[in-house]
Amino acid sequence: MKQPDFLSFASAEGVASQAAMLRRSVRAFTPQPVADAVLHAVLQEARRAPSGANLQPGYFWQVCGDLREQLSGRLQQAYQAGAQEAEDYGYFPNPLPMSLRKRQVAAAQALYGALGVERGDAAGRTAQFGRNFQFFQAPVALIITIDSGFGPGGYMDLGMAIYGLMLAAQSRGLATCAIGAMASYPGLIREVLQLPTSQTVVCGMAMGYEDTDAPVNQTVTARAALGEYFQRLGGGC
C-alpha cells in the first residue's frame, strides 16, 4: 500500500489556510472572463463538501447573456419600486438581538465607509445596494437554490458547499461575493429563469477576477474573537 505523501498534505494545508484567510466579499470585478474549465473545476470541488446521507442538496444555475440582462433589469425595477416579495425562508432572527445588530451595523459602516458614502446619503446607499441585482457586473452570475422539501440540515449542507465554492475559487485567483439580496425576490427569479416552484431561492453568487483598484474592495470587516463563540465544557481536553 502506498504511504501518504505528508509533504503534499502540508502543501495542501497551506493552500487551504491561505484561501480561507484571503477570502472576502468582493464587489467589483475586471472584465476578464472565467474559463468554463475553471468554473467547472470550482463547482466540482465545492460538491466535495460533506452532506447528510450524501444527499448533496442544492443547485447552482449560471445565468448568461440576454437572460441575465432580463433578470437584472426586472430585479432592479422591483427593488426601485419597493416591491419586495415574501422570502422563501427566514434569513435573520426576528427580532435581531442587539449583539448581532451591532455586527450588522459595523459591516455596513465598513462597506459604505470604503465607498465614501455618508450615513445620510440615501441615494448613494440605494445605488450601491442595487448593484447586488447586477451581480456586481461579475463575469460569472449564479443563482443558488435548494429543493423546498429540505429542512435546516439541508441548508447547513448547502452552506458548506457554497463555502467550498468560495475557497476553490480563491485558490485559483478568483474572487466571490454571496448575494443574499436575491432571496428577497424568489418568485420573480423563478419566473424569469423558468425554475420549478419546488426550488427555494437561497442566494446569488458573483464570481470573477477582483478589480483591485476599486474602492469598494477596500472594505474590511472584523470577525468575532474566539472567546465569543468557543468554550470548553467539562475536563480532560
mmCIF file of C-alpha atoms in Angstrom:
data_model
loop_
_atom_site.group_PDB
_atom_site.id
_atom_site.type_symbol
_atom_site.label_atom_id
_atom_site.label_comp_id
_atom_site.label_asym_id
_atom_site.label_seq_id
_atom_site.Cartn_x
_atom_site.Cartn_y
_atom_site.Cartn_z
ATOM 1 C CA MET A 1 0.000 0.000 0.000
ATOM 2 C CA LYS A 2 1.368 3.406 -0.963
ATOM 3 C CA GLN A 3 2.321 5.576 2.001
ATOM 4 C CA PRO A 4 0.688 9.029 2.359
ATOM 5 C CA ASP A 5 2.670 11.898 0.923
ATOM 6 C CA PHE A 6 2.901 14.098 4.011
ATOM 7 C CA LEU A 7 4.725 16.850 2.131
ATOM 8 C CA SER A 8 1.783 17.066 -0.259
ATOM 9 C CA PHE A 9 -0.607 17.189 2.711
ATOM 10 C CA ALA A 10 1.383 20.027 4.254
ATOM 11 C CA SER A 11 1.375 21.915 0.970
ATOM 12 C CA ALA A 12 -2.371 21.429 0.553
ATOM 13 C CA GLU A 13 -2.948 22.568 4.129
ATOM 14 C CA GLY A 14 -1.033 25.754 3.396
ATOM 15 C CA VAL A 15 -3.093 26.464 0.278
ATOM 16 C CA ALA A 16 -6.365 25.832 2.111
ATOM 17 C CA SER A 17 -5.364 28.043 5.025
ATOM 18 C CA GLN A 18 -4.258 30.832 2.702
ATOM 19 C CA ALA A 19 -7.510 30.662 0.722
ATOM 20 C CA ALA A 20 -9.565 30.826 3.919
ATOM 21 C CA MET A 21 -7.646 33.811 5.275
ATOM 22 C CA LEU A 22 -7.679 35.741 1.992
ATOM 23 C CA ARG A 23 -11.318 35.087 1.115
ATOM 24 C CA ARG A 24 -13.600 38.102 1.458
ATOM 25 C CA SER A 25 -16.616 39.566 -0.277
ATOM 26 C CA VAL A 26 -15.525 41.322 -3.477
ATOM 27 C CA ARG A 27 -17.971 43.718 -5.130
ATOM 28 C CA ALA A 28 -16.046 44.955 -8.178
ATOM 29 C CA PHE A 29 -14.533 42.776 -10.878
ATOM 30 C CA THR A 30 -12.423 43.111 -14.012
ATOM 31 C CA PRO A 31 -13.983 42.185 -17.391
ATOM 32 C CA GLN A 32 -11.666 39.175 -17.687
ATOM 33 C CA PRO A 33 -13.843 36.124 -18.377
ATOM 34 C CA VAL A 34 -13.687 32.951 -16.311
ATOM 35 C CA ALA A 35 -12.966 29.919 -18.464
ATOM 36 C CA ASP A 36 -15.621 27.197 -18.382
ATOM 37 C CA ALA A 37 -12.999 24.636 -17.360
ATOM 38 C CA VAL A 38 -12.062 26.740 -14.328
ATOM 39 C CA LEU A 39 -15.696 27.314 -13.324
ATOM 40 C CA HIS A 40 -16.498 23.621 -13.675
ATOM 41 C CA ALA A 41 -13.452 22.672 -11.567
ATOM 42 C CA VAL A 42 -14.550 25.112 -8.842
ATOM 43 C CA LEU A 43 -18.073 23.676 -8.814
ATOM 44 C CA GLN A 44 -16.849 20.084 -8.732
ATOM 45 C CA GLU A 45 -14.531 20.897 -5.839
ATOM 46 C CA ALA A 46 -17.391 22.603 -3.994
ATOM 47 C CA ARG A 47 -19.518 19.489 -4.413
ATOM 48 C CA ARG A 48 -16.949 17.580 -2.366
ATOM 49 C CA ALA A 49 -18.463 19.204 0.730
ATOM 50 C CA PRO A 50 -19.937 16.730 3.225
ATOM 51 C CA SER A 51 -23.689 16.237 3.416
ATOM 52 C CA GLY A 52 -26.026 14.063 5.450
ATOM 53 C CA ALA A 53 -26.527 10.666 3.769
ATOM 54 C CA ASN A 54 -24.526 12.107 0.844
ATOM 55 C CA LEU A 55 -27.701 13.810 -0.448
ATOM 56 C CA GLN A 56 -25.678 16.770 -1.803
ATOM 57 C CA PRO A 57 -28.544 19.296 -1.699
ATOM 58 C CA GLY A 58 -28.686 22.423 -3.798
ATOM 59 C CA TYR A 59 -28.282 23.601 -7.368
ATOM 60 C CA PHE A 60 -26.063 26.234 -8.979
ATOM 61 C CA TRP A 61 -27.612 27.953 -12.000
ATOM 62 C CA GLN A 62 -25.332 30.085 -14.179
ATOM 63 C CA VAL A 63 -27.258 32.960 -15.762
ATOM 64 C CA CYS A 64 -25.824 34.349 -19.002
ATOM 65 C CA GLY A 65 -26.406 36.748 -21.877
ATOM 66 C CA ASP A 66 -29.831 38.234 -22.569
ATOM 67 C CA LEU A 67 -31.412 36.178 -19.791
ATOM 68 C CA ARG A 68 -29.036 37.701 -17.254
ATOM 69 C CA GLU A 69 -29.818 41.201 -18.536
ATOM 70 C CA GLN A 70 -33.530 40.477 -18.288
ATOM 71 C CA LEU A 71 -33.221 39.124 -14.750
ATOM 72 C CA SER A 72 -31.106 42.048 -13.539
ATOM 73 C CA GLY A 73 -33.450 44.545 -15.151
ATOM 74 C CA ARG A 74 -36.536 43.012 -13.550
ATOM 75 C CA LEU A 75 -34.839 42.821 -10.148
ATOM 76 C CA GLN A 76 -33.737 46.447 -10.362
ATOM 77 C CA GLN A 77 -37.254 47.544 -11.260
ATOM 78 C CA ALA A 78 -38.759 45.603 -8.352
ATOM 79 C CA TYR A 79 -36.174 46.958 -5.922
ATOM 80 C CA GLN A 80 -36.626 50.577 -7.009
ATOM 81 C CA ALA A 81 -40.406 50.192 -6.764
ATOM 82 C CA GLY A 82 -40.113 48.782 -3.237
ATOM 83 C CA ALA A 83 -41.920 45.637 -4.381
ATOM 84 C CA GLN A 84 -40.152 43.147 -2.108
ATOM 85 C CA GLU A 85 -41.724 39.692 -2.045
ATOM 86 C CA ALA A 86 -42.215 37.281 0.802
ATOM 87 C CA GLU A 87 -38.956 35.367 1.084
ATOM 88 C CA ASP A 88 -38.878 31.593 0.793
ATOM 89 C CA TYR A 89 -37.077 31.212 4.118
ATOM 90 C CA GLY A 90 -36.138 33.318 7.125
ATOM 91 C CA TYR A 91 -32.570 34.580 6.989
ATOM 92 C CA PHE A 92 -32.161 36.778 10.073
ATOM 93 C CA PRO A 93 -33.517 36.193 13.595
ATOM 94 C CA ASN A 94 -36.661 38.209 14.227
ATOM 95 C CA PRO A 95 -36.170 40.270 16.280
ATOM 96 C CA LEU A 96 -32.439 40.674 15.657
ATOM 97 C CA PRO A 97 -30.582 40.647 19.013
ATOM 98 C CA MET A 98 -28.601 43.799 19.738
ATOM 99 C CA SER A 99 -25.318 41.859 19.752
ATOM 100 C CA LEU A 100 -25.962 40.803 16.136
ATOM 101 C CA ARG A 101 -27.372 44.196 15.181
ATOM 102 C CA LYS A 102 -24.040 45.744 16.177
ATOM 103 C CA ARG A 103 -22.214 43.389 13.806
ATOM 104 C CA GLN A 104 -24.652 44.252 11.010
ATOM 105 C CA VAL A 105 -24.140 47.979 11.542
ATOM 106 C CA ALA A 106 -20.353 47.594 11.679
ATOM 107 C CA ALA A 107 -20.363 45.686 8.370
ATOM 108 C CA ALA A 108 -22.475 48.399 6.722
ATOM 109 C CA GLN A 109 -20.172 51.101 8.083
ATOM 110 C CA ALA A 110 -17.140 49.288 6.677
ATOM 111 C CA LEU A 111 -18.737 48.954 3.228
ATOM 112 C CA TYR A 112 -20.099 52.466 2.870
ATOM 113 C CA GLY A 113 -17.042 53.944 4.555
ATOM 114 C CA ALA A 114 -14.812 52.381 1.885
ATOM 115 C CA LEU A 115 -17.052 53.984 -0.750
ATOM 116 C CA GLY A 116 -17.167 57.357 0.958
ATOM 117 C CA VAL A 117 -20.972 57.159 1.191
ATOM 118 C CA GLU A 118 -22.211 59.088 4.202
ATOM 119 C CA ARG A 119 -24.833 57.711 6.573
ATOM 120 C CA GLY A 120 -27.460 60.208 5.395
ATOM 121 C CA ASP A 121 -26.777 59.617 1.695
ATOM 122 C CA ALA A 122 -29.862 57.508 0.955
ATOM 123 C CA ALA A 123 -29.373 57.758 -2.814
ATOM 124 C CA GLY A 124 -25.777 56.559 -2.595
ATOM 125 C CA ARG A 125 -26.692 53.632 -0.383
ATOM 126 C CA THR A 126 -29.621 52.681 -2.616
ATOM 127 C CA ALA A 127 -27.426 52.766 -5.713
ATOM 128 C CA GLN A 128 -24.794 50.555 -4.096
ATOM 129 C CA PHE A 129 -27.366 48.058 -2.829
ATOM 130 C CA GLY A 130 -28.913 47.930 -6.294
ATOM 131 C CA ARG A 131 -25.621 46.585 -7.641
ATOM 132 C CA ASN A 132 -26.457 43.306 -5.887
ATOM 133 C CA PHE A 133 -29.039 42.711 -8.602
ATOM 134 C CA GLN A 134 -26.430 43.216 -11.330
ATOM 135 C CA PHE A 135 -24.238 40.551 -9.705
ATOM 136 C CA PHE A 136 -21.774 43.422 -9.251
ATOM 137 C CA GLN A 137 -21.114 43.071 -13.006
ATOM 138 C CA ALA A 138 -19.031 39.959 -12.355
ATOM 139 C CA PRO A 139 -18.261 37.699 -15.327
ATOM 140 C CA VAL A 140 -19.993 34.752 -13.623
ATOM 141 C CA ALA A 141 -23.506 35.134 -12.194
ATOM 142 C CA LEU A 142 -25.008 32.234 -10.238
ATOM 143 C CA ILE A 143 -28.369 31.665 -8.604
ATOM 144 C CA ILE A 144 -28.283 29.029 -5.864
ATOM 145 C CA THR A 145 -31.400 27.059 -4.954
ATOM 146 C CA ILE A 146 -32.435 24.070 -2.868
ATOM 147 C CA ASP A 147 -35.374 21.695 -3.102
ATOM 148 C CA SER A 148 -38.156 23.087 -0.923
ATOM 149 C CA GLY A 149 -38.561 19.828 0.997
ATOM 150 C CA PHE A 150 -35.252 20.223 2.806
ATOM 151 C CA GLY A 151 -35.167 21.357 6.420
ATOM 152 C CA PRO A 152 -32.367 23.195 8.268
ATOM 153 C CA GLY A 153 -29.929 20.316 7.815
ATOM 154 C CA GLY A 154 -30.091 20.687 4.052
ATOM 155 C CA TYR A 155 -29.285 24.399 4.313
ATOM 156 C CA MET A 156 -26.311 23.524 6.526
ATOM 157 C CA ASP A 157 -25.033 21.103 3.905
ATOM 158 C CA LEU A 158 -25.585 23.557 1.065
ATOM 159 C CA GLY A 159 -23.808 26.248 3.081
ATOM 160 C CA MET A 160 -20.733 24.040 3.295
ATOM 161 C CA ALA A 161 -20.825 23.585 -0.488
ATOM 162 C CA ILE A 162 -21.144 27.345 -1.013
ATOM 163 C CA TYR A 163 -18.142 27.978 1.216
ATOM 164 C CA GLY A 164 -16.278 25.206 -0.575
ATOM 165 C CA LEU A 165 -17.008 27.003 -3.842
ATOM 166 C CA MET A 166 -15.620 30.256 -2.415
ATOM 167 C CA LEU A 167 -12.421 28.574 -1.235
ATOM 168 C CA ALA A 168 -11.981 26.691 -4.517
ATOM 169 C CA ALA A 169 -12.382 29.966 -6.404
ATOM 170 C CA GLN A 170 -9.985 31.819 -4.087
ATOM 171 C CA SER A 171 -7.315 29.160 -4.527
ATOM 172 C CA ARG A 172 -7.453 29.772 -8.299
ATOM 173 C CA GLY A 173 -7.086 33.531 -8.045
ATOM 174 C CA LEU A 174 -10.816 34.221 -8.341
ATOM 175 C CA ALA A 175 -12.947 36.372 -6.070
ATOM 176 C CA THR A 176 -16.554 35.871 -4.982
ATOM 177 C CA CYS A 177 -19.448 37.558 -3.250
ATOM 178 C CA ALA A 178 -22.529 35.754 -1.983
ATOM 179 C CA ILE A 179 -25.667 37.817 -2.673
ATOM 180 C CA GLY A 180 -28.330 37.319 -0.029
ATOM 181 C CA ALA A 181 -30.452 40.085 -1.570
ATOM 182 C CA MET A 182 -31.561 37.653 -4.274
ATOM 183 C CA ALA A 183 -33.619 35.798 -1.664
ATOM 184 C CA SER A 184 -35.926 38.835 -1.479
ATOM 185 C CA TYR A 185 -37.372 38.118 -4.952
ATOM 186 C CA PRO A 186 -37.814 34.341 -5.197
ATOM 187 C CA GLY A 187 -40.986 34.398 -7.301
ATOM 188 C CA LEU A 188 -39.531 36.846 -9.808
ATOM 189 C CA ILE A 189 -36.341 34.808 -10.142
ATOM 190 C CA ARG A 190 -38.235 31.554 -10.654
ATOM 191 C CA GLU A 191 -40.447 33.243 -13.254
ATOM 192 C CA VAL A 192 -37.625 34.756 -15.299
ATOM 193 C CA LEU A 193 -35.390 31.683 -15.140
ATOM 194 C CA GLN A 194 -38.362 29.289 -15.535
ATOM 195 C CA LEU A 195 -37.332 27.323 -12.464
ATOM 196 C CA PRO A 196 -39.756 24.869 -10.861
ATOM 197 C CA THR A 197 -41.813 26.201 -7.971
ATOM 198 C CA SER A 198 -40.205 23.461 -5.873
ATOM 199 C CA GLN A 199 -36.913 25.377 -5.967
ATOM 200 C CA THR A 200 -36.269 27.639 -2.974
ATOM 201 C CA VAL A 201 -34.076 30.609 -3.912
ATOM 202 C CA VAL A 202 -31.257 30.695 -1.360
ATOM 203 C CA CYS A 203 -28.908 33.389 -2.692
ATOM 204 C CA GLY A 204 -26.917 34.589 -5.657
ATOM 205 C CA MET A 205 -23.180 34.462 -6.250
ATOM 206 C CA ALA A 206 -20.849 36.779 -8.172
ATOM 207 C CA MET A 207 -17.521 35.365 -9.314
ATOM 208 C CA GLY A 208 -14.614 36.722 -11.298
ATOM 209 C CA TYR A 209 -11.241 38.416 -11.040
ATOM 210 C CA GLU A 210 -11.031 41.216 -8.485
ATOM 211 C CA ASP A 211 -10.669 44.813 -9.563
ATOM 212 C CA THR A 212 -8.007 45.686 -7.015
ATOM 213 C CA ASP A 213 -8.289 49.423 -7.771
ATOM 214 C CA ALA A 214 -11.986 49.654 -6.849
ATOM 215 C CA PRO A 215 -12.590 51.485 -3.545
ATOM 216 C CA VAL A 216 -15.400 49.087 -2.605
ATOM 217 C CA ASN A 217 -12.876 46.261 -2.472
ATOM 218 C CA GLN A 218 -11.020 48.028 0.330
ATOM 219 C CA THR A 219 -13.867 47.061 2.679
ATOM 220 C CA VAL A 220 -12.563 45.310 5.792
ATOM 221 C CA THR A 221 -14.926 43.592 8.225
ATOM 222 C CA ALA A 222 -13.939 42.204 11.621
ATOM 223 C CA ARG A 223 -14.525 38.694 12.911
ATOM 224 C CA ALA A 224 -15.659 37.799 16.405
ATOM 225 C CA ALA A 225 -12.957 36.952 18.926
ATOM 226 C CA LEU A 226 -12.506 33.263 19.733
ATOM 227 C CA GLY A 227 -13.967 33.656 23.210
ATOM 228 C CA GLU A 228 -17.264 34.928 21.788
ATOM 229 C CA TYR A 229 -18.112 31.610 20.115
ATOM 230 C CA PHE A 230 -15.866 28.910 21.617
ATOM 231 C CA GLN A 231 -15.867 27.377 25.099
ATOM 232 C CA ARG A 232 -14.515 24.164 26.616
ATOM 233 C CA LEU A 233 -17.037 22.189 28.640
ATOM 234 C CA GLY A 234 -16.034 19.504 31.095
ATOM 235 C CA GLY A 235 -12.496 18.350 31.781
ATOM 236 C CA GLY A 236 -9.769 16.346 30.153
ATOM 237 C CA CYS A 237 -9.449 18.270 26.913
#
